[in-house]
mmCIF file of C-alpha atoms in Angstrom:
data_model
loop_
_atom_site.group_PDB
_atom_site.id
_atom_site.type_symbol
_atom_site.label_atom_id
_atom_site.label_comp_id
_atom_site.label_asym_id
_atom_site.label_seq_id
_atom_site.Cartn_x
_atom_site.Cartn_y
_atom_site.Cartn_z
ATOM 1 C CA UNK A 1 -18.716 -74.098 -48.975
ATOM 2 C CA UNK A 2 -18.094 -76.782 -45.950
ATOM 3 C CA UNK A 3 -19.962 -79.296 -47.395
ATOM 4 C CA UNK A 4 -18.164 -78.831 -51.075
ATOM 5 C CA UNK A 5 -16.940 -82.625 -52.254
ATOM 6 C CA UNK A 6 -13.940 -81.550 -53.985
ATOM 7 C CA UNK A 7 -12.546 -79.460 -50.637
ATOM 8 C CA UNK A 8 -11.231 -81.584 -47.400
ATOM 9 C CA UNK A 9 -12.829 -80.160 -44.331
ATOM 10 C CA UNK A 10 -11.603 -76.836 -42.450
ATOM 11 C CA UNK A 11 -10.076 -78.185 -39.485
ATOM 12 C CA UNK A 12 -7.650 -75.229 -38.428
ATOM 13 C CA UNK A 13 -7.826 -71.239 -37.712
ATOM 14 C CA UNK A 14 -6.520 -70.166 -41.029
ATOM 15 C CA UNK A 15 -7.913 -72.615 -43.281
ATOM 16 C CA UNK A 16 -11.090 -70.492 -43.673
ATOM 17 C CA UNK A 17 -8.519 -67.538 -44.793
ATOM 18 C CA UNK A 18 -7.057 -69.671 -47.270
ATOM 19 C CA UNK A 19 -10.389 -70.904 -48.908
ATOM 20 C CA UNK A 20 -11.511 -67.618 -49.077
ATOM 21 C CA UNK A 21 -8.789 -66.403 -51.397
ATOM 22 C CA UNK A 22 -8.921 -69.849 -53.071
ATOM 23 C CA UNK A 23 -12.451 -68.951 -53.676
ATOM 24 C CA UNK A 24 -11.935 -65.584 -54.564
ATOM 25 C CA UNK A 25 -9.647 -66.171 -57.548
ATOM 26 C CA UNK A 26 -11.452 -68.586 -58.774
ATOM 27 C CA UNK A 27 -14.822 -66.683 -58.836
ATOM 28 C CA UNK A 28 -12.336 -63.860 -60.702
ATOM 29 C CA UNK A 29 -11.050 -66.175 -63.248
ATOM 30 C CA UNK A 30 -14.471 -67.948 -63.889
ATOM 31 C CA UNK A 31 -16.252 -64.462 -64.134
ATOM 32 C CA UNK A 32 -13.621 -62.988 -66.879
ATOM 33 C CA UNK A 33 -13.439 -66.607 -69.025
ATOM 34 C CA UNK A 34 -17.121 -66.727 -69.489
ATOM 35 C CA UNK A 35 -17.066 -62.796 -70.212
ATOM 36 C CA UNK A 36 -14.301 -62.844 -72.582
ATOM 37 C CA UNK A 37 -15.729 -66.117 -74.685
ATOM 38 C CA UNK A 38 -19.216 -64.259 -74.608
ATOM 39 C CA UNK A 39 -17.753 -61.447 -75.700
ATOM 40 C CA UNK A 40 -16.052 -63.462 -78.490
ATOM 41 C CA UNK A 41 -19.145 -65.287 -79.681
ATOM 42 C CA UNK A 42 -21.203 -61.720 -79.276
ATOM 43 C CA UNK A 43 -18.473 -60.376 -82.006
ATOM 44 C CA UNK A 44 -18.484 -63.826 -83.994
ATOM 45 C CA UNK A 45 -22.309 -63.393 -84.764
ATOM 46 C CA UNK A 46 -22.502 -59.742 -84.965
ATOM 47 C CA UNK A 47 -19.110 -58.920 -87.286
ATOM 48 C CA UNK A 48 -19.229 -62.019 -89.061
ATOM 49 C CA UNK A 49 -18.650 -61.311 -92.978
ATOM 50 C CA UNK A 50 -21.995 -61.541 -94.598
ATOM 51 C CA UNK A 51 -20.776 -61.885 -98.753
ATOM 52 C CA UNK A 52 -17.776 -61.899 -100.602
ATOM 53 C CA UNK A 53 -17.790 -57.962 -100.959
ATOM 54 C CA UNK A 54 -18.004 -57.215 -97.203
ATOM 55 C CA UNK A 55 -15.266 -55.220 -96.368
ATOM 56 C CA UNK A 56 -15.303 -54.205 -92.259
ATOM 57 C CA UNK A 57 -15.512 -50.579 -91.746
ATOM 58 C CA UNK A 58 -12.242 -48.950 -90.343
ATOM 59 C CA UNK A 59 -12.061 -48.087 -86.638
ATOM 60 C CA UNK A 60 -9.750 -46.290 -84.244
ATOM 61 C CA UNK A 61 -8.641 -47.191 -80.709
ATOM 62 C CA UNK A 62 -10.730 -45.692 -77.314
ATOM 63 C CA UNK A 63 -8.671 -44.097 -74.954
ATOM 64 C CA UNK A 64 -11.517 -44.561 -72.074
ATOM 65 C CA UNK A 65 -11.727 -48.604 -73.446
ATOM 66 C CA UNK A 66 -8.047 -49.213 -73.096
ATOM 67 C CA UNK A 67 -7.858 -47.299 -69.264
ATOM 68 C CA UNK A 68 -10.728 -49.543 -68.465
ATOM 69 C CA UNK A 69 -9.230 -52.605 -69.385
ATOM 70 C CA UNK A 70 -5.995 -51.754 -68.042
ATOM 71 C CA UNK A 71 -7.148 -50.387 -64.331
ATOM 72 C CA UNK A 72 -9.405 -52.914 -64.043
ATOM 73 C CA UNK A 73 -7.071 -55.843 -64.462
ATOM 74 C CA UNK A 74 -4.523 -54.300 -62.255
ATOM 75 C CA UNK A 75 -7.170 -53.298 -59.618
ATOM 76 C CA UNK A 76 -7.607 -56.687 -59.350
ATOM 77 C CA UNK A 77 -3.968 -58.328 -59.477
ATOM 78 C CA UNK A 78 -3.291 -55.604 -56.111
ATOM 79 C CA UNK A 79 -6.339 -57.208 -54.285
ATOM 80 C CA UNK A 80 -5.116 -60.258 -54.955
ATOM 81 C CA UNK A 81 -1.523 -59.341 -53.829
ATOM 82 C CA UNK A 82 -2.245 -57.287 -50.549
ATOM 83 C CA UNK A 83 -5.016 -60.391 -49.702
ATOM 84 C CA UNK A 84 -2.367 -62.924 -49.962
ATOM 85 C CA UNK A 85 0.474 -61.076 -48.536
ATOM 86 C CA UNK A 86 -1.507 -60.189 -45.534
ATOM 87 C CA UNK A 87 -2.540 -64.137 -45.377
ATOM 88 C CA UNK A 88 1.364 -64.787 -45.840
ATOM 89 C CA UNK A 89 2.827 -63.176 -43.343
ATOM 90 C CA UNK A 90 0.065 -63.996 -40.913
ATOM 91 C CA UNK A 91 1.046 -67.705 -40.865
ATOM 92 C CA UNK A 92 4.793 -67.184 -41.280
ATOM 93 C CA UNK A 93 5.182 -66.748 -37.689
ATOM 94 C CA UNK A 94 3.855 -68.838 -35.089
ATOM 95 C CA UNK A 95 2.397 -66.999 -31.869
ATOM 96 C CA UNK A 96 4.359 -66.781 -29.063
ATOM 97 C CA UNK A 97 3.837 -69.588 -26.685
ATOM 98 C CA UNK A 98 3.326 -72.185 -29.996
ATOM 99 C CA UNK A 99 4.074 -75.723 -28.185
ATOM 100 C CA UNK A 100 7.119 -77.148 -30.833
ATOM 101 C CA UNK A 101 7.635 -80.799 -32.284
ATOM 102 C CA UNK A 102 10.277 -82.139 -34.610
ATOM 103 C CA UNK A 103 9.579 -83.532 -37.468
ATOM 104 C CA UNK A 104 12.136 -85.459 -39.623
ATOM 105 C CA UNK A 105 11.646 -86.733 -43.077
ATOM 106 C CA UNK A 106 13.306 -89.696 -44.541
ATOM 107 C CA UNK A 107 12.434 -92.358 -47.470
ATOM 108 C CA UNK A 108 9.321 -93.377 -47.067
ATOM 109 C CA UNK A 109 8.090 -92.268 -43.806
ATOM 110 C CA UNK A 110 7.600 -89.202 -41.142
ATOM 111 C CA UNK A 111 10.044 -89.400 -38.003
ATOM 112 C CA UNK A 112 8.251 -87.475 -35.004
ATOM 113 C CA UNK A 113 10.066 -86.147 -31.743
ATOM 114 C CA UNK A 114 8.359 -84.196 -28.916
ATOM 115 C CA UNK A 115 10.259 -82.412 -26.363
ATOM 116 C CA UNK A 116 8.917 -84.864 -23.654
ATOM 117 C CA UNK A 117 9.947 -87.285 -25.288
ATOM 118 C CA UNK A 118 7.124 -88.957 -26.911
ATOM 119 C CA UNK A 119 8.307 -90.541 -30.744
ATOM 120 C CA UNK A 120 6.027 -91.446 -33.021
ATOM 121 C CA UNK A 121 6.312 -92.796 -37.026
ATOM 122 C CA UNK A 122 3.509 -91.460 -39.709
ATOM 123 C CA UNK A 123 1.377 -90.066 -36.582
ATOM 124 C CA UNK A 124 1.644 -86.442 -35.391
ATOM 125 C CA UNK A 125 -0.703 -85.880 -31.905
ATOM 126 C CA UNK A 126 -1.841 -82.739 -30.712
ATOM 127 C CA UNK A 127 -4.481 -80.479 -28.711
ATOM 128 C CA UNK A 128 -7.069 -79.195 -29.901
ATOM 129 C CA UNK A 129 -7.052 -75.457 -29.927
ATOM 130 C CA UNK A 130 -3.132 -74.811 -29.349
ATOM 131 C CA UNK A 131 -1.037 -73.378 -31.634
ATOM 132 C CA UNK A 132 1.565 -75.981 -33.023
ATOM 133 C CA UNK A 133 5.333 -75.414 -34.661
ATOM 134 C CA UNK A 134 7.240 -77.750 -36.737
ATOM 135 C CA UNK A 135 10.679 -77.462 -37.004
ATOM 136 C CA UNK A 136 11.587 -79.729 -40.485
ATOM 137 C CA UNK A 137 14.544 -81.202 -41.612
ATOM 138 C CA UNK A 138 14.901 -84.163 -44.103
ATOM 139 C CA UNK A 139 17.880 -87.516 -44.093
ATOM 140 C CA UNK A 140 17.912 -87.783 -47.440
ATOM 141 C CA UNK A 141 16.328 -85.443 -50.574
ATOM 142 C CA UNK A 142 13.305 -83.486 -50.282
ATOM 143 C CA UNK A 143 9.951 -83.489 -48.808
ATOM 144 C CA UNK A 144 6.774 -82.177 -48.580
ATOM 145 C CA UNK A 145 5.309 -81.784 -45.635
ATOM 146 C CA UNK A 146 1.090 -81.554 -46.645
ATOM 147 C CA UNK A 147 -2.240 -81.417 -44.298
ATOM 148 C CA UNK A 148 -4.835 -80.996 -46.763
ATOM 149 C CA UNK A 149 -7.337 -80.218 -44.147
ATOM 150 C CA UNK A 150 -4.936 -77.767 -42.011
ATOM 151 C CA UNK A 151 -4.055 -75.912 -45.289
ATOM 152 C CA UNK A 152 0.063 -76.324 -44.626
ATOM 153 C CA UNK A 153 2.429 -77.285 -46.739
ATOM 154 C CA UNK A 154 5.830 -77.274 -46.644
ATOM 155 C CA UNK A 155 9.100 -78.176 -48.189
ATOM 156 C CA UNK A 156 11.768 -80.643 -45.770
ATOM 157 C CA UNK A 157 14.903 -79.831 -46.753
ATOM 158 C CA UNK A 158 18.297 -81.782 -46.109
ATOM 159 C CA UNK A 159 20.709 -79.865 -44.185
ATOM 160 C CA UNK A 160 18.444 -77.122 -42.799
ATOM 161 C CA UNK A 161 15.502 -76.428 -41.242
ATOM 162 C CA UNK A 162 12.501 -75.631 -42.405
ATOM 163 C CA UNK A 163 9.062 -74.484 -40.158
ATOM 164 C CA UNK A 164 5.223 -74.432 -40.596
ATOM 165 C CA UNK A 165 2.357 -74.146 -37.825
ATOM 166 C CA UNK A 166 -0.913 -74.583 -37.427
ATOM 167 C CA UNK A 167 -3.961 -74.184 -34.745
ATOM 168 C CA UNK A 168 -6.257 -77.216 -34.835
ATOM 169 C CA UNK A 169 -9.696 -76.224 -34.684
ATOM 170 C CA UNK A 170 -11.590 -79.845 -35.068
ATOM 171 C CA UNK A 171 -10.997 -83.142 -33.182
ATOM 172 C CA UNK A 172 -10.384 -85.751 -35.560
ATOM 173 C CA UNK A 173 -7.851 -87.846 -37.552
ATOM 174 C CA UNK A 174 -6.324 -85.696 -40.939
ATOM 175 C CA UNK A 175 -4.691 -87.329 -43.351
ATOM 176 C CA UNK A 176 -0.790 -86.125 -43.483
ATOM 177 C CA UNK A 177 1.004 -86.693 -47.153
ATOM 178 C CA UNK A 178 4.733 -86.306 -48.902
ATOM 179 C CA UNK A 179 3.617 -83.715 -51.506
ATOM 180 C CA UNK A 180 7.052 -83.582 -53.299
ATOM 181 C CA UNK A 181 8.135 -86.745 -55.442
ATOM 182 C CA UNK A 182 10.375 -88.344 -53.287
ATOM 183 C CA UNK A 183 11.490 -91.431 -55.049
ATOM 184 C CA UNK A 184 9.864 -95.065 -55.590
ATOM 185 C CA UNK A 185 7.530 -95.474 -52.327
ATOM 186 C CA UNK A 186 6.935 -91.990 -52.526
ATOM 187 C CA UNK A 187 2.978 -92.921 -52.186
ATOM 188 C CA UNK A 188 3.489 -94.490 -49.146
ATOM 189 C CA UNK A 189 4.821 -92.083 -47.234
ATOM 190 C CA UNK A 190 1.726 -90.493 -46.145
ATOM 191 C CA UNK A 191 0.462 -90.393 -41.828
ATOM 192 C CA UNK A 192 -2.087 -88.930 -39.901
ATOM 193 C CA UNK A 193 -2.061 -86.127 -37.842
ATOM 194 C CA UNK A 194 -4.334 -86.701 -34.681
ATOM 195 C CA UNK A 195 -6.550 -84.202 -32.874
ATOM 196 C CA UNK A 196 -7.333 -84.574 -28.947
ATOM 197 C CA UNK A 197 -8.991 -82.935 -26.451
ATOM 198 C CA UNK A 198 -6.027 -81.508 -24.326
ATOM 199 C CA UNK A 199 -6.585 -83.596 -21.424
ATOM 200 C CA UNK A 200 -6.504 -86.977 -23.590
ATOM 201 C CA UNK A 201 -2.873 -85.237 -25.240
ATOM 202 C CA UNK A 202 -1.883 -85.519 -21.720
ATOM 203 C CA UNK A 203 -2.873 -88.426 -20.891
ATOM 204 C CA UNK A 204 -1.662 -89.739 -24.397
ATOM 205 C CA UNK A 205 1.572 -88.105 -23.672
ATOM 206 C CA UNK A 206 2.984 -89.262 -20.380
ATOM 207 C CA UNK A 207 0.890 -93.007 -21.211
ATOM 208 C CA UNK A 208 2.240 -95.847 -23.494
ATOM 209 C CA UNK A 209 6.304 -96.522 -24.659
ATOM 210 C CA UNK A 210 7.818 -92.969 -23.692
ATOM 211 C CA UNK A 211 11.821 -92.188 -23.694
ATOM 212 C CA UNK A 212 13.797 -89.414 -21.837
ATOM 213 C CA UNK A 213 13.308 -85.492 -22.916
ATOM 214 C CA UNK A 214 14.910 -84.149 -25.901
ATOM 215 C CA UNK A 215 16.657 -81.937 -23.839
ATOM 216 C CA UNK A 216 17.775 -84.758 -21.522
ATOM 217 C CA UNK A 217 19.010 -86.802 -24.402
ATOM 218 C CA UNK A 218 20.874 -83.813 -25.729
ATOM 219 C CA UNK A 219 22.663 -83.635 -22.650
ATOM 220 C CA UNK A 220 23.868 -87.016 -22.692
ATOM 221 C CA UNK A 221 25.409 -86.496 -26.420
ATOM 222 C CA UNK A 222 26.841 -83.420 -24.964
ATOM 223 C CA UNK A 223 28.808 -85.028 -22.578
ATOM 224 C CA UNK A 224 29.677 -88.736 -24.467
ATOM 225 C CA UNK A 225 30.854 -86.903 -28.115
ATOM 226 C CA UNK A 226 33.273 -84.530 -25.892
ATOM 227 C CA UNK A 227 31.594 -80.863 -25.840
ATOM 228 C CA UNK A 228 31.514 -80.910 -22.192
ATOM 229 C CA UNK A 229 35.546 -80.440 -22.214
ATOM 230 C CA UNK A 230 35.660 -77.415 -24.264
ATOM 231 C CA UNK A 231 32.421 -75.939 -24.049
ATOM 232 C CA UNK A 232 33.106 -74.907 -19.918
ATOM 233 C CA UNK A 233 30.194 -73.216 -18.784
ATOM 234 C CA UNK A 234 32.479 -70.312 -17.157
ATOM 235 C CA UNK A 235 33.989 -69.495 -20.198
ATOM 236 C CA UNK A 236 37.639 -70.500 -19.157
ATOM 237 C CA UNK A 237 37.761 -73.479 -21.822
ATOM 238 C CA UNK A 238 38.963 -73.431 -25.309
ATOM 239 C CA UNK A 239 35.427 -73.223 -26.757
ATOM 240 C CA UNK A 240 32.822 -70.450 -25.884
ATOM 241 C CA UNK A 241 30.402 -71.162 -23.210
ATOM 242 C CA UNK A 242 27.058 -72.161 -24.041
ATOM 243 C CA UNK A 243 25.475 -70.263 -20.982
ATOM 244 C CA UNK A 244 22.953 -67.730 -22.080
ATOM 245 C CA UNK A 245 23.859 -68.109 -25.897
ATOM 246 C CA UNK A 246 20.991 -69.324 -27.502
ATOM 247 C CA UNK A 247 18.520 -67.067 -28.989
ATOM 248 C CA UNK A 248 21.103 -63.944 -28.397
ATOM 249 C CA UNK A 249 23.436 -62.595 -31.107
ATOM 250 C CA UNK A 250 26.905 -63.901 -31.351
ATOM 251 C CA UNK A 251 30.042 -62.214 -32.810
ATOM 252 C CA UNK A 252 32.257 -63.511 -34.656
ATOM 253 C CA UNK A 253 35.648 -63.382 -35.959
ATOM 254 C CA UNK A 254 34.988 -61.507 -39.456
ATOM 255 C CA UNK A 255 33.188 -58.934 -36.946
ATOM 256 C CA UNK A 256 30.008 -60.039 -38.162
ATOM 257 C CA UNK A 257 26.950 -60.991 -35.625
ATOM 258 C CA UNK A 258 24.778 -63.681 -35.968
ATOM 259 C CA UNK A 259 21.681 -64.662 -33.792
ATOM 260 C CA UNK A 260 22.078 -68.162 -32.573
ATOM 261 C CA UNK A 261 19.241 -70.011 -33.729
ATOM 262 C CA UNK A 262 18.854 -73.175 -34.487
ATOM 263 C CA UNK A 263 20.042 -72.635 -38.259
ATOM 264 C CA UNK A 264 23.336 -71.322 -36.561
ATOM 265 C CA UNK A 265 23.890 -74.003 -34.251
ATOM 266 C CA UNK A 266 23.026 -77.176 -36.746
ATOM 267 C CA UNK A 267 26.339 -75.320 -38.499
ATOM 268 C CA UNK A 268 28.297 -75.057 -35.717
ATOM 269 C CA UNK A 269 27.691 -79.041 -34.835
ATOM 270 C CA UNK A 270 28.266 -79.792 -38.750
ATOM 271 C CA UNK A 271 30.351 -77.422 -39.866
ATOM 272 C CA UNK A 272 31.816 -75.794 -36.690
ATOM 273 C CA UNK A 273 34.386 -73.565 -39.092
ATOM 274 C CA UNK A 274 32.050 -71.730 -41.227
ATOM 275 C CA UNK A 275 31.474 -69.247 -38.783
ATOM 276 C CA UNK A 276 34.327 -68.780 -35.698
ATOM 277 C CA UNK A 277 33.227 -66.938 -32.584
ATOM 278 C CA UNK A 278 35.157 -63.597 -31.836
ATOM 279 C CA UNK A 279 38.659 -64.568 -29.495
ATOM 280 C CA UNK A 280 38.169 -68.562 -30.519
ATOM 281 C CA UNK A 281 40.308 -70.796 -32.730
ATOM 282 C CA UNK A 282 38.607 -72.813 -35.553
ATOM 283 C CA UNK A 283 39.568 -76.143 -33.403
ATOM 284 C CA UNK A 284 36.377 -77.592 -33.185
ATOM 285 C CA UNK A 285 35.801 -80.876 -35.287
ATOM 286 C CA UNK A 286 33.017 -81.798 -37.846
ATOM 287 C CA UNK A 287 30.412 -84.103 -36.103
ATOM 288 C CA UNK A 288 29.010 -84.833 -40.151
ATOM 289 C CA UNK A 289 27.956 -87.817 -40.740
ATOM 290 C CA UNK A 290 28.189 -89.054 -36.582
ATOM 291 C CA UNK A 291 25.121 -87.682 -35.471
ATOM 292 C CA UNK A 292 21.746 -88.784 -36.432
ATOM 293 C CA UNK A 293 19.082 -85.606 -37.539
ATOM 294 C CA UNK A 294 17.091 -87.067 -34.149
ATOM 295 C CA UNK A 295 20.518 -86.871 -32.280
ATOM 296 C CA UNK A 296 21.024 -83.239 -33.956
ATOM 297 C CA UNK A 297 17.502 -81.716 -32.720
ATOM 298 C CA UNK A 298 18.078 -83.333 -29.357
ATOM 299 C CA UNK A 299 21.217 -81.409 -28.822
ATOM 300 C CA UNK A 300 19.672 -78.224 -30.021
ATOM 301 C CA UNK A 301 17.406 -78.396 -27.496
ATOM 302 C CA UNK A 302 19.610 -78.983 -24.586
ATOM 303 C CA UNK A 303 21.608 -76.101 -25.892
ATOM 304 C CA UNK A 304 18.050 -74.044 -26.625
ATOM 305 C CA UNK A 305 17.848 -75.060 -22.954
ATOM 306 C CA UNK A 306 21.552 -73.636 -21.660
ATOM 307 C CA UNK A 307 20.321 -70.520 -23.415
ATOM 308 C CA UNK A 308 17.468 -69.810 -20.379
ATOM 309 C CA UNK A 309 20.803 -69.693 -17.999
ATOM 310 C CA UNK A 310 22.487 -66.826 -17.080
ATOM 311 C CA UNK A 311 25.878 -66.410 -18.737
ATOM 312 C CA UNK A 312 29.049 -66.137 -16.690
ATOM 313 C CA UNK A 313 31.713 -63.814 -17.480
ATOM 314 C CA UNK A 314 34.346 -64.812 -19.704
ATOM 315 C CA UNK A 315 37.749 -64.490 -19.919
ATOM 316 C CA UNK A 316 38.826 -60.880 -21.358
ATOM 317 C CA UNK A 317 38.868 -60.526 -25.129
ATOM 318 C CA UNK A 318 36.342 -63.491 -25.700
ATOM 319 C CA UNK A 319 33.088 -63.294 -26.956
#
C-alpha cells in the first residue's frame, strides 16, 4: 500500500494503524456494494416478469435469512468500533516524556513557540523518532491543524486549548495545512513540518535568531503585569502561592477541586473569577485582551515551572 498514489507517505508510528482501518472499511464497503448490486442484477434477470399473465409466486420471510443479515452487519459495525476505539484512545495521550511545542493559529498562518525559545512561522522542526505534543490555541476563529502524512488532525480553538501528538518515523519535509475554512486566505495558510536527525534539531535549535525560554519570558510578564505582589511565594500575600500548584488539585471556594492544568490556569489569567481558590477573595483582575496567546503560553510555562517547587506553608485557613 506505500507506494499507493492517492495516499501521502507513512511518516509516523501510528499512521500504519490508521491506514489499516482506512483500508479495512473500505475493503468492507467495496465487498458489500458489489455483493448487493450483484445480487440485484442476479434477481433482475432471474425474477424478471416474462408476459403479461406472470403473476410472482407468494413467499414468506426466513427466520435463519433475517439472523444472518442482521448478525452479520452488526458483527461487523463492533469490529469496526472496538478497532477504532482502541486506535482512539491510543493516540489521545501522548507518552510520558513527549518533548511539547506551542502552536498558535491565527489568519492566515501557523505561530510556533518552543520552550527554548526557538519561534518559527509555517515551519514546525523536530527529531526524528521522539514523541511530540502540541498544545493548540487559535487568535481569532477556528483551525485545523492537518499533517496528511503524520495522520493528525486537529481542531484550534479560540479561548482553549486543544492537543495532538505524533512520533516521526521518516526524515523529511511534510506538508502542514488549515483543514477548517478559515476565511479568505484560508489556502494559504498551509507550512511544513520538518524532520531531523536529533543531533541536526540540536544544532538547529541553539543555531540561527533564538530568543529567551518560554519559561524565562513568562517570568518577566510575571513580574512587569503585577502577579509578583500578590502571588507571594510563602503564601502570606493576598493571592495563593504559585509554589507547587501546577499539575496538583486545587480547592476552591464552592468546595469543588480542580486540577490545575493549563485549561485552569488560561482561566485564572482571563477570567480570574470563574473559579476562586478556597480562603481567597475574587480580587484578581481580568488580563483579557492585554496579553498576547504567545504571552499567555509563556506564562503558563513559568507557572508549569513554579509547579516543580516545593510549596511553603500557608497561612491557616488558605488553600
Amino acid at each position: 500500500m506505500q507506494g499507493l498514489p492517492f495516499q501521502p507517505e507513512q511518516a509516523s508510528t501510528i499512521a500504519r494503524s490508521v491506514d489499516n482501518l482506512h483500508f479495512f472499511i473500505t475493503a468492507v464497503t467495496l465487498f458489500f456494494t458489489f455483493l448487493i448490486f450483484s445480487i440485484i442484477f442476479y434477481f433482475m434477470i432471474k425474477y424478471r416478469r416474462r408476459s403479461p399473465d406472470d403473476r410472482p409466486r407468494a413467499i414468506e420471510g426466513s427466520l435463519p435469512l433475517e439472523i444472518l443479515w442482521t448478525a452479520i452487519p452488526t458483527l461487523i459495525v463492533a469490529v469496526i468500533f472496538v478497532w477504532g476505539s482502541s486506535l482512539y484512545f491510543q493516540n489521545a495521550e501522548p507518552p510520558a516524556g513527549a518533548m511539547e511545542i506551542f502552536v498558535t493559529g491565527k489568519q492566515w498562518m501557523w505561530k510556533v513557540e518552543h520552550p527554548e525559545g526557538q519561534r518559527e512561522i509555517n515551519e514546525l522542526h523536530v527529531p526524528l523518532g521522539r514523541p511530540v505534543k502540541l498544545t493548540m490555541t487559535s487568535e481569532d476563529i477556528i483551525h485545523d491543524f492537518f499533517v496528511p502524512a503524520f495522520r493528525v488532525k486537529k481542531d484550534v480553538l479560540p479561548g482553549r486549548y486543544t492537543s495532538l501528538w505524533f512520533q516521526p518515523t521518516k526524515l523529511g519535509t511534510f506538508h502542514l495545512f488549515c483543514a477548517q475554512y478559515c476565511g479568505a486566505f484560508h489556502a494559504g495558510m498551509i507550512g511544513s513540518v520538518i524532520v531531523l536527525e536529533p543531533d541536526a534539531y540540536e544544532r538547529w535549535l541553539a543555531g540561527g535568531v533564538q530568543g529567551e525560554s518560554m519559561e524565562a519570558a513568562g517570568q518577566k510578564i510575571f513580574q512587569q503585569s503585577g502577579c509578583s505582589t500578590c502571588h507571594l511565594s510563602d503564601g502570606t500575600g493576598p493571592a495563593p502561592s504559585l509554589l507547587g500548584v501546577y499539575g496538583h488539585p486545587v480547592r476552591l471556594n464552592n468546595g469543588q477541586t480542580v486540577i490545575a492544568d493549563d485549561a485552569y490556569v488560561r482561566e485564572s489569567i482571563l477570567n480570574p473569577t470563574a473559579k476562586i481558590v478556597q480562603g481567597y477573595a475574587p480580587i484578581m483582575p481580568s488580563f483579557q485582551g492585554q496579553l498576547t496567546e504567545e504571552q499567555i503560553n509563556n506564562l503558563i510555562a513559568y507557572i508549569r515551572s513554579l509547579g516543580q517547587a516545593q510549596a511553603k506553608p500557608k497561612e491557616e485557613g488558605k488553600q
